[in-house]
Coordinates of C-alpha atoms and ligand atoms in Angstrom, one line a residue:
X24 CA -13.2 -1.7 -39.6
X25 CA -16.9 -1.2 -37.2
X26 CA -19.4 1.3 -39.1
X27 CA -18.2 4.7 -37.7
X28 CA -19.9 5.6 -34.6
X29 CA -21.5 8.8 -34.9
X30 CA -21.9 10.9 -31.2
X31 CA -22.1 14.3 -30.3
X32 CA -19.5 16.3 -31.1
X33 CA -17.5 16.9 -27.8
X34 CA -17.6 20.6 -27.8
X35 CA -21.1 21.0 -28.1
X36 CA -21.3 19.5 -24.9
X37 CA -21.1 22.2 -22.8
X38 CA -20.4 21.5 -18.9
X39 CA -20.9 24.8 -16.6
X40 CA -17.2 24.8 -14.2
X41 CA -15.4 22.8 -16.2
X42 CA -12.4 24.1 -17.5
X43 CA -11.5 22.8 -21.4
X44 CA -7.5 23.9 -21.5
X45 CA -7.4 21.6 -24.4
X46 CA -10.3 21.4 -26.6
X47 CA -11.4 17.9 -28.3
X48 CA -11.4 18.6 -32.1
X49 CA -14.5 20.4 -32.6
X50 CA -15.9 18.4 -35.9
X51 CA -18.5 15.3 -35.4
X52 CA -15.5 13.8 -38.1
X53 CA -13.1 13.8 -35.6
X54 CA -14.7 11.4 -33.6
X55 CA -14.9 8.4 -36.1
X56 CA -13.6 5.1 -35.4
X57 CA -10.0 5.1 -35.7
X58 CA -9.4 8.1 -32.9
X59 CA -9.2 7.7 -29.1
X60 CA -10.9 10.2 -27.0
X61 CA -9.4 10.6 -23.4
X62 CA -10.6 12.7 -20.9
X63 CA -7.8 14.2 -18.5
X64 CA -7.3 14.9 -15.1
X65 CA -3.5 14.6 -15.9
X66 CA -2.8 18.0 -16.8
X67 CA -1.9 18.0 -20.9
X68 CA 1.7 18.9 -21.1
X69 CA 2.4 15.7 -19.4
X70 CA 0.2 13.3 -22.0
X71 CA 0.9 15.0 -25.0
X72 CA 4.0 13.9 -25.8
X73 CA 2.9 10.6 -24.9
X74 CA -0.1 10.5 -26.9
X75 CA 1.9 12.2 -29.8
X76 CA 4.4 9.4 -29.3
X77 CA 1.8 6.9 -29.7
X78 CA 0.2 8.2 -32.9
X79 CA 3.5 8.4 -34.7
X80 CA 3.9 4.6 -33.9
X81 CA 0.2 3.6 -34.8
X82 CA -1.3 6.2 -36.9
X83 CA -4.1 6.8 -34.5
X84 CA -4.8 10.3 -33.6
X85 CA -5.7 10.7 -29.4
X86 CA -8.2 13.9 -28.6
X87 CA -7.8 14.8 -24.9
X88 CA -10.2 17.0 -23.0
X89 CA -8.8 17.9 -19.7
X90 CA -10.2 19.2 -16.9
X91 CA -9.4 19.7 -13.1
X92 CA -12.7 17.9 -11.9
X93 CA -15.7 17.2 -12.4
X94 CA -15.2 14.4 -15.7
X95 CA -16.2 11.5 -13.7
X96 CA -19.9 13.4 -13.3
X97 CA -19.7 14.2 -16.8
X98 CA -19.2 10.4 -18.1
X99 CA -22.1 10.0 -15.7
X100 CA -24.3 12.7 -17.3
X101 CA -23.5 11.8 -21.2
X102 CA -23.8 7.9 -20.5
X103 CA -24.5 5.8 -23.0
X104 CA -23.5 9.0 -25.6
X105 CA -20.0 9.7 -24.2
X106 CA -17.5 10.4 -26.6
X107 CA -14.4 9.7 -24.0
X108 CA -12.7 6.3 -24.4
X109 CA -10.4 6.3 -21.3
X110 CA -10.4 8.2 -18.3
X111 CA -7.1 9.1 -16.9
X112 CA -6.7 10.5 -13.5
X113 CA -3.5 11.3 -11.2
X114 CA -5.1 9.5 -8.2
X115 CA -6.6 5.9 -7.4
X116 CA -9.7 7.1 -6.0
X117 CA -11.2 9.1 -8.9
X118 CA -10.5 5.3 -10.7
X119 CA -12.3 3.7 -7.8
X120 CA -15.3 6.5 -8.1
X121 CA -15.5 5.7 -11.7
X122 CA -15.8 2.4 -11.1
X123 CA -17.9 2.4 -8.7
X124 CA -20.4 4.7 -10.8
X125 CA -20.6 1.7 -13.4
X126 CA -18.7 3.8 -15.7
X127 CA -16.1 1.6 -16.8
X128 CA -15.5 -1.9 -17.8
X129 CA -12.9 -4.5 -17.5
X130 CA -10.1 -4.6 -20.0
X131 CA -8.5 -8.1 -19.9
X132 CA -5.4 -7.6 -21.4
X133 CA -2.3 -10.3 -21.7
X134 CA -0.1 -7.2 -22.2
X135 CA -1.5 -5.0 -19.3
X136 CA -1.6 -7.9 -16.8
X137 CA 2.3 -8.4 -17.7
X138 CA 3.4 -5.4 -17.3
X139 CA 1.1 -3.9 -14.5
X140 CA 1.3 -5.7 -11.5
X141 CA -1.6 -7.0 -10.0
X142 CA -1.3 -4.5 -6.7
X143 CA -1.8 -1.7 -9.3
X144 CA -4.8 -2.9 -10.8
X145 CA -8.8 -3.3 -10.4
X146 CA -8.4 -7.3 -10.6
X147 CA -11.0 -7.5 -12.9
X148 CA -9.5 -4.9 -15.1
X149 CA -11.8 -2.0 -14.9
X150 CA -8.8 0.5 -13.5
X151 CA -4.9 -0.2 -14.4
X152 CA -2.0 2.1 -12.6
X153 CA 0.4 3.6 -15.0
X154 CA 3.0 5.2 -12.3
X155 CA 3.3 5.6 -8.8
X156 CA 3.8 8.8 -6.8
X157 CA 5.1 8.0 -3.2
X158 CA 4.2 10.1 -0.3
X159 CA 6.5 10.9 1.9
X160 CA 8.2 12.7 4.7
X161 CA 10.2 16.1 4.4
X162 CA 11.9 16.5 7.9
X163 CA 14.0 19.7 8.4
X164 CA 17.6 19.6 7.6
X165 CA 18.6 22.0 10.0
X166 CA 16.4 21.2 13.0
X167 CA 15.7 17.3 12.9
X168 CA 19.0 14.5 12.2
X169 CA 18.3 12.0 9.9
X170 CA 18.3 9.3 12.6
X171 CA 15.8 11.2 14.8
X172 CA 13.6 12.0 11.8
X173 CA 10.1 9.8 11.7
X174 CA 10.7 6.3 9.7
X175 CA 7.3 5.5 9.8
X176 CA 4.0 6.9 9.5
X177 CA 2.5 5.8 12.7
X178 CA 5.4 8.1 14.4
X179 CA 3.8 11.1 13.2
X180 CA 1.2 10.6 15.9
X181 CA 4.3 10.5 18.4
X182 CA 3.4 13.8 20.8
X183 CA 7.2 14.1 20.6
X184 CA 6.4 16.0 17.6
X185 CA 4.0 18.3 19.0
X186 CA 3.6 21.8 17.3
X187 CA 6.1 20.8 14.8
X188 CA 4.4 19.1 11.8
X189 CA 2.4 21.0 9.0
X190 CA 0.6 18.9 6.3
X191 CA -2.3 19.9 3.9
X192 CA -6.5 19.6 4.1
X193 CA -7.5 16.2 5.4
X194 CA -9.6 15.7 3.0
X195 CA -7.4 16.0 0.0
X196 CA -7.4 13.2 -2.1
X197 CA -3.5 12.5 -1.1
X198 CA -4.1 12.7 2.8
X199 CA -7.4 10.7 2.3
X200 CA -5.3 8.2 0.2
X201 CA -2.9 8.1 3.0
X202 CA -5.2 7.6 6.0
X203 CA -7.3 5.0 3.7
X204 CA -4.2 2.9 3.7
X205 CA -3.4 3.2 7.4
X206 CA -7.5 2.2 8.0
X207 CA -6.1 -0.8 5.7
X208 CA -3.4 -1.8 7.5
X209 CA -4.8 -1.0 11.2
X210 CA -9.0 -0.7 11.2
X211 CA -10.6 2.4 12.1
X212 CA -10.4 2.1 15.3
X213 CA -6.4 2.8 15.3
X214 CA -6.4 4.8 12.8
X215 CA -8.6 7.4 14.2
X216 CA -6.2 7.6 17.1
X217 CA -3.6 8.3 14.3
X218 CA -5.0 11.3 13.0
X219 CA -6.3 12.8 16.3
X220 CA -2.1 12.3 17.2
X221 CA -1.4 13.9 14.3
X222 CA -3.7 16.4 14.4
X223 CA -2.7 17.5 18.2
X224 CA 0.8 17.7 16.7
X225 CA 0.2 20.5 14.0
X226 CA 2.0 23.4 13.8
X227 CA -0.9 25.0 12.1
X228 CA -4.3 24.6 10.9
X229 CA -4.1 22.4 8.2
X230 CA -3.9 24.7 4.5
X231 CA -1.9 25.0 1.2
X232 CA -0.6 22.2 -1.6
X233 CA 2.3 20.0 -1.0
X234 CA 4.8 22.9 -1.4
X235 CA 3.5 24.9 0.7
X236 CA 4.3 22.7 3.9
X237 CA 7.9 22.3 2.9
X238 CA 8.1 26.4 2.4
X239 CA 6.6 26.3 6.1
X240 CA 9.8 24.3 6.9
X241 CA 11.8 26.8 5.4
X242 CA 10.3 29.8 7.1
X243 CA 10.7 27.8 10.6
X244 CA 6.8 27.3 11.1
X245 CA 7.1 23.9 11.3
X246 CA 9.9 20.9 11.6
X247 CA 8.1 17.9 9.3
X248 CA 5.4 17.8 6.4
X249 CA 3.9 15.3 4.2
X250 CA 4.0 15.7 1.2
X251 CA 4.1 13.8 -2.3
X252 CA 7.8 12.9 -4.1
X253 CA 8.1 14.3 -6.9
X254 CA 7.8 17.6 -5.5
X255 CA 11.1 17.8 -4.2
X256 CA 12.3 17.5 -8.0
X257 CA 10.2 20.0 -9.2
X258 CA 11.2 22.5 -6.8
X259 CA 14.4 21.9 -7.2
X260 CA 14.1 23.3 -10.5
X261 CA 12.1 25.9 -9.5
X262 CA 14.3 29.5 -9.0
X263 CA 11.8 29.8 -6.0
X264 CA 11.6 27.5 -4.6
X265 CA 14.9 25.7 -4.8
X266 CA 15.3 26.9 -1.3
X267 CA 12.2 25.6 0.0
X268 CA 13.7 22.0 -1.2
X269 CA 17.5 23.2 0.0
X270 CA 15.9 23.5 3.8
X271 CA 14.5 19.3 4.0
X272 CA 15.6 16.1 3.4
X273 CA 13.1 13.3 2.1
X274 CA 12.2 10.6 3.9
X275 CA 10.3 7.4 2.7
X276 CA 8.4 6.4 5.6
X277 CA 7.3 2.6 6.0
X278 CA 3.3 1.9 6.6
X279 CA 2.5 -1.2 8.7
X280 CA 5.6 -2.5 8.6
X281 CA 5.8 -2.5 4.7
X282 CA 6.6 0.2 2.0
X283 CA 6.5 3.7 1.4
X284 CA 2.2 4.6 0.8
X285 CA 1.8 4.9 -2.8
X286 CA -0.9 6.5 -5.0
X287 CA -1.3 5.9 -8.8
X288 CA -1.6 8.0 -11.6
X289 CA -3.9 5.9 -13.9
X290 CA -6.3 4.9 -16.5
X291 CA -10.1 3.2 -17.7
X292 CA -11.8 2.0 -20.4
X293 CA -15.6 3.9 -20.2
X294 CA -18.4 1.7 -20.3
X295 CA -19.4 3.9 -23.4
X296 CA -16.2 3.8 -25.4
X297 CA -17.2 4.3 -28.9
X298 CA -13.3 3.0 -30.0
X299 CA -12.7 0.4 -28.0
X300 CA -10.0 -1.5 -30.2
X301 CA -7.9 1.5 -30.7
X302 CA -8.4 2.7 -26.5
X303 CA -6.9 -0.8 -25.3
X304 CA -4.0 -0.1 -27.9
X305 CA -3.4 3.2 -26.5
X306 CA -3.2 1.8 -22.8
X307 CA -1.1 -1.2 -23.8
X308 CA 1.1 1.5 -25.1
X309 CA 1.4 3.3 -22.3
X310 CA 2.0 0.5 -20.2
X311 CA 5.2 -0.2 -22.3
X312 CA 8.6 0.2 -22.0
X313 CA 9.1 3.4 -24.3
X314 CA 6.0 5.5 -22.1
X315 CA 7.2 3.9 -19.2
X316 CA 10.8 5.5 -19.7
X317 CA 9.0 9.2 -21.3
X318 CA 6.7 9.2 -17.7
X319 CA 9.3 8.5 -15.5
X320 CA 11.8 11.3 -17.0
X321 CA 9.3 13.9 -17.8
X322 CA 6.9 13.7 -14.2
X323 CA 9.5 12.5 -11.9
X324 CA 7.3 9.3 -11.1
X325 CA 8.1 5.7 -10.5
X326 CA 7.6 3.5 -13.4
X327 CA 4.7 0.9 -12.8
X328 CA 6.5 -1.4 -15.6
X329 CA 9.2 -3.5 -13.6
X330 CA 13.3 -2.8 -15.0
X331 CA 12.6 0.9 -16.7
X332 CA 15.2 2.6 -14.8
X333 CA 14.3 5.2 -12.1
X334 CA 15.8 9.2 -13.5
X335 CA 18.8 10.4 -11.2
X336 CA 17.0 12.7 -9.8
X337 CA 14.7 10.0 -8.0
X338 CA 18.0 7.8 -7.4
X339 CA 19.3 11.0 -5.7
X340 CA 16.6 10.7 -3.2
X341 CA 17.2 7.3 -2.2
X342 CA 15.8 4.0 -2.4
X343 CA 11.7 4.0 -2.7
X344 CA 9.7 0.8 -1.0
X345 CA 6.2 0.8 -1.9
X346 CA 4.1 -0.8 0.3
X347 CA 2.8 -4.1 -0.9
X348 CA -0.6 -3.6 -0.3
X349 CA -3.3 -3.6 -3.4
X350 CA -4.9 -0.2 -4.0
X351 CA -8.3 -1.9 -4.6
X352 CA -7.9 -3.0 -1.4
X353 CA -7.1 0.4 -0.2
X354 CA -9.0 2.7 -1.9
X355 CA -12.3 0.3 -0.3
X356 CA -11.7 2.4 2.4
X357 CA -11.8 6.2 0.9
X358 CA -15.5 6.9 2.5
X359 CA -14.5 5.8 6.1
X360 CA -11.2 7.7 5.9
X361 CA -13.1 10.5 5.0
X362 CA -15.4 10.4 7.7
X363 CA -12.8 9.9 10.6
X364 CA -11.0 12.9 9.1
X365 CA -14.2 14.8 9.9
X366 CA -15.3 13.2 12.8
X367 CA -11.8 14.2 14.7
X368 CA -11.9 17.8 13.3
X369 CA -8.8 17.1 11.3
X370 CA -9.4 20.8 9.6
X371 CA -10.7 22.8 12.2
Ligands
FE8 FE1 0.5 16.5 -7.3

């Protein structure tokens, strides 16, 4: 066993705007060698039984701290005296920020290079993927036929669909993820001629989450929407807005000729980890086949671990292609996406 690692207790580290739904243990004890601290843009009711899994196997106890944003600036503020282990995030390009900040380092791990492939990791291990979340089309089941509905991305620039698709902000981390990829696949050049296509071809000013473009569908504003997969699951269940989901069909649309665009929901080490042993235990758990299977059936996502089934529910939406791609390679080109999504008023 290391010497225990003493470091400010957690919740005396107070953060103005950040929002602590689930508090680290509040001792200086908690945070001895022989706990994980995670901080969690993955909301907590969908780690906890994960992390509870994990402790029951290994004995080691796993204190989350979630918040909406702002953790990657608060591992840059506490440095070299963060308490947080891992950083877990529901979207490549707070990973890639991270990263970029010098605020992780690379994990080399037999067990995480087996079961993660390599297009959903940093290659020198200083970000691993731990499920995918496609994003895809919802075309309107009464007003579009599936063989006249878009098949690819590129198509949504089409003026045939003019006035007819809604999508969210631009600048959303899952359209920026999306138009990185396509500057990926095609240069800026293209791509920029994308989103002014798309742009000319909105129903409305771009506004509202995922669900809200498919309710726009419903209520006749507009034809097609982006919008991530699991979604359509989760309004399904949803007394709601079950008829939101009732009035589109999914479609997984091909980019460059590949797969369906993918984000990740994922995981680092911090530079800082105080328990680095036990942190590298907890993500080779997680990369397993027992969180793979608990992920998959309790968020509706698609396992990163190759042969853990896919729930009914996904199956029910049809087969998923992701494209082949790397997301390091994609995510290089967050910052230019950005810009073009300003520079052709995506928003305005
Ligand atoms: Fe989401």
């Amino acid at each position: 066993m290391k010497p225990v690692v003493k470091k400010t207790a957690l919740a005396s580290i107070v953060v103005a705007g950040i929002a602590v739904a689930t508090a680290m243990a509040a001792e200086e004890a908690s945070l001895n060698v022989g706990e994980v601290n995670v901080y969690s843009y993955r909301q907590p009711f969908l780690v906890q039984p994960l992390f509870e899994a994990f402790t029951a196997q290994s004995g080691i106890k796993v204190n989350v701290l979630f918040a909406k944003t702002g953790l990657v600036e608060r591992l840059k503020q506490e440095g070299a005296n963060s308490p947080a282990d891992l950083i877990f995030t529901v979207d490549v390009g707070r990973l890639s920020e991270a990263y970029a900040a010098a605020l992780t380092q690379p994990v080399v791990s037999p067990a995480l290079a087996a079961a993660i492939p390599d297009i959903y990791r940093e290659p020198d291990g200083h970000w691993y993927g731990l499920t995918r979340r496609a994003r895809i089309i919802y075309a309107s089941r009464d007003r579009i036929a599936p063989n006249e509905a878009p098949k690819t991305y590129e198509e949504l620039a089409d003026p045939k669909w003019r006035g007819r698709i809604c999508t969210r902000s631009g600048n959303h981390v899952y359209q920026v993820g999306l138009t990185a990829a396509m500057v990926a696949h095609y240069g800026e050049a293209r791509t920029e001629a994308w989103l002014k296509g798309i742009k000319q071809n909105l129903a409305r000013k771009p506004q509202g989450n995922d669900r809200a473009q498919v309710k726009a569908i419903k209520e006749g504003e507009c034809d097609i929407a982006l919008g991530n997969h699991y979604y359509y699951v989760l309004m399904q269940q949803n007394k709601e807005q079950a008829a939101w989901a009732k009035a589109v069909y999914p479609v997984f649309p091909t980019i460059g000729g590949s797969g369906t665009h993918v984000n990740i929901s994922g995981m680092a080490l911090t530079k800082a980890s105080p328990n680095q042993e036990n942190a590298v235990k907890l993500m080779e758990f997680l990369a397993g086949p027992m969180a793979q299977q608990m992920y998959a059936e309790q968020n509706y996502e698609y396992p990163i671990l190759d042969g853990v089934p896919e729930t009914s529910a996904l199956k029910a939406m049809g087969p998923m292609i992701s494209d082949s791609l790397p997301l390091a390679d994609i995510s290089r080109h967050r910052s230019a996406a950005i810009k073009l999504v300003d520079k052709v008023g995506y928003n305005d």
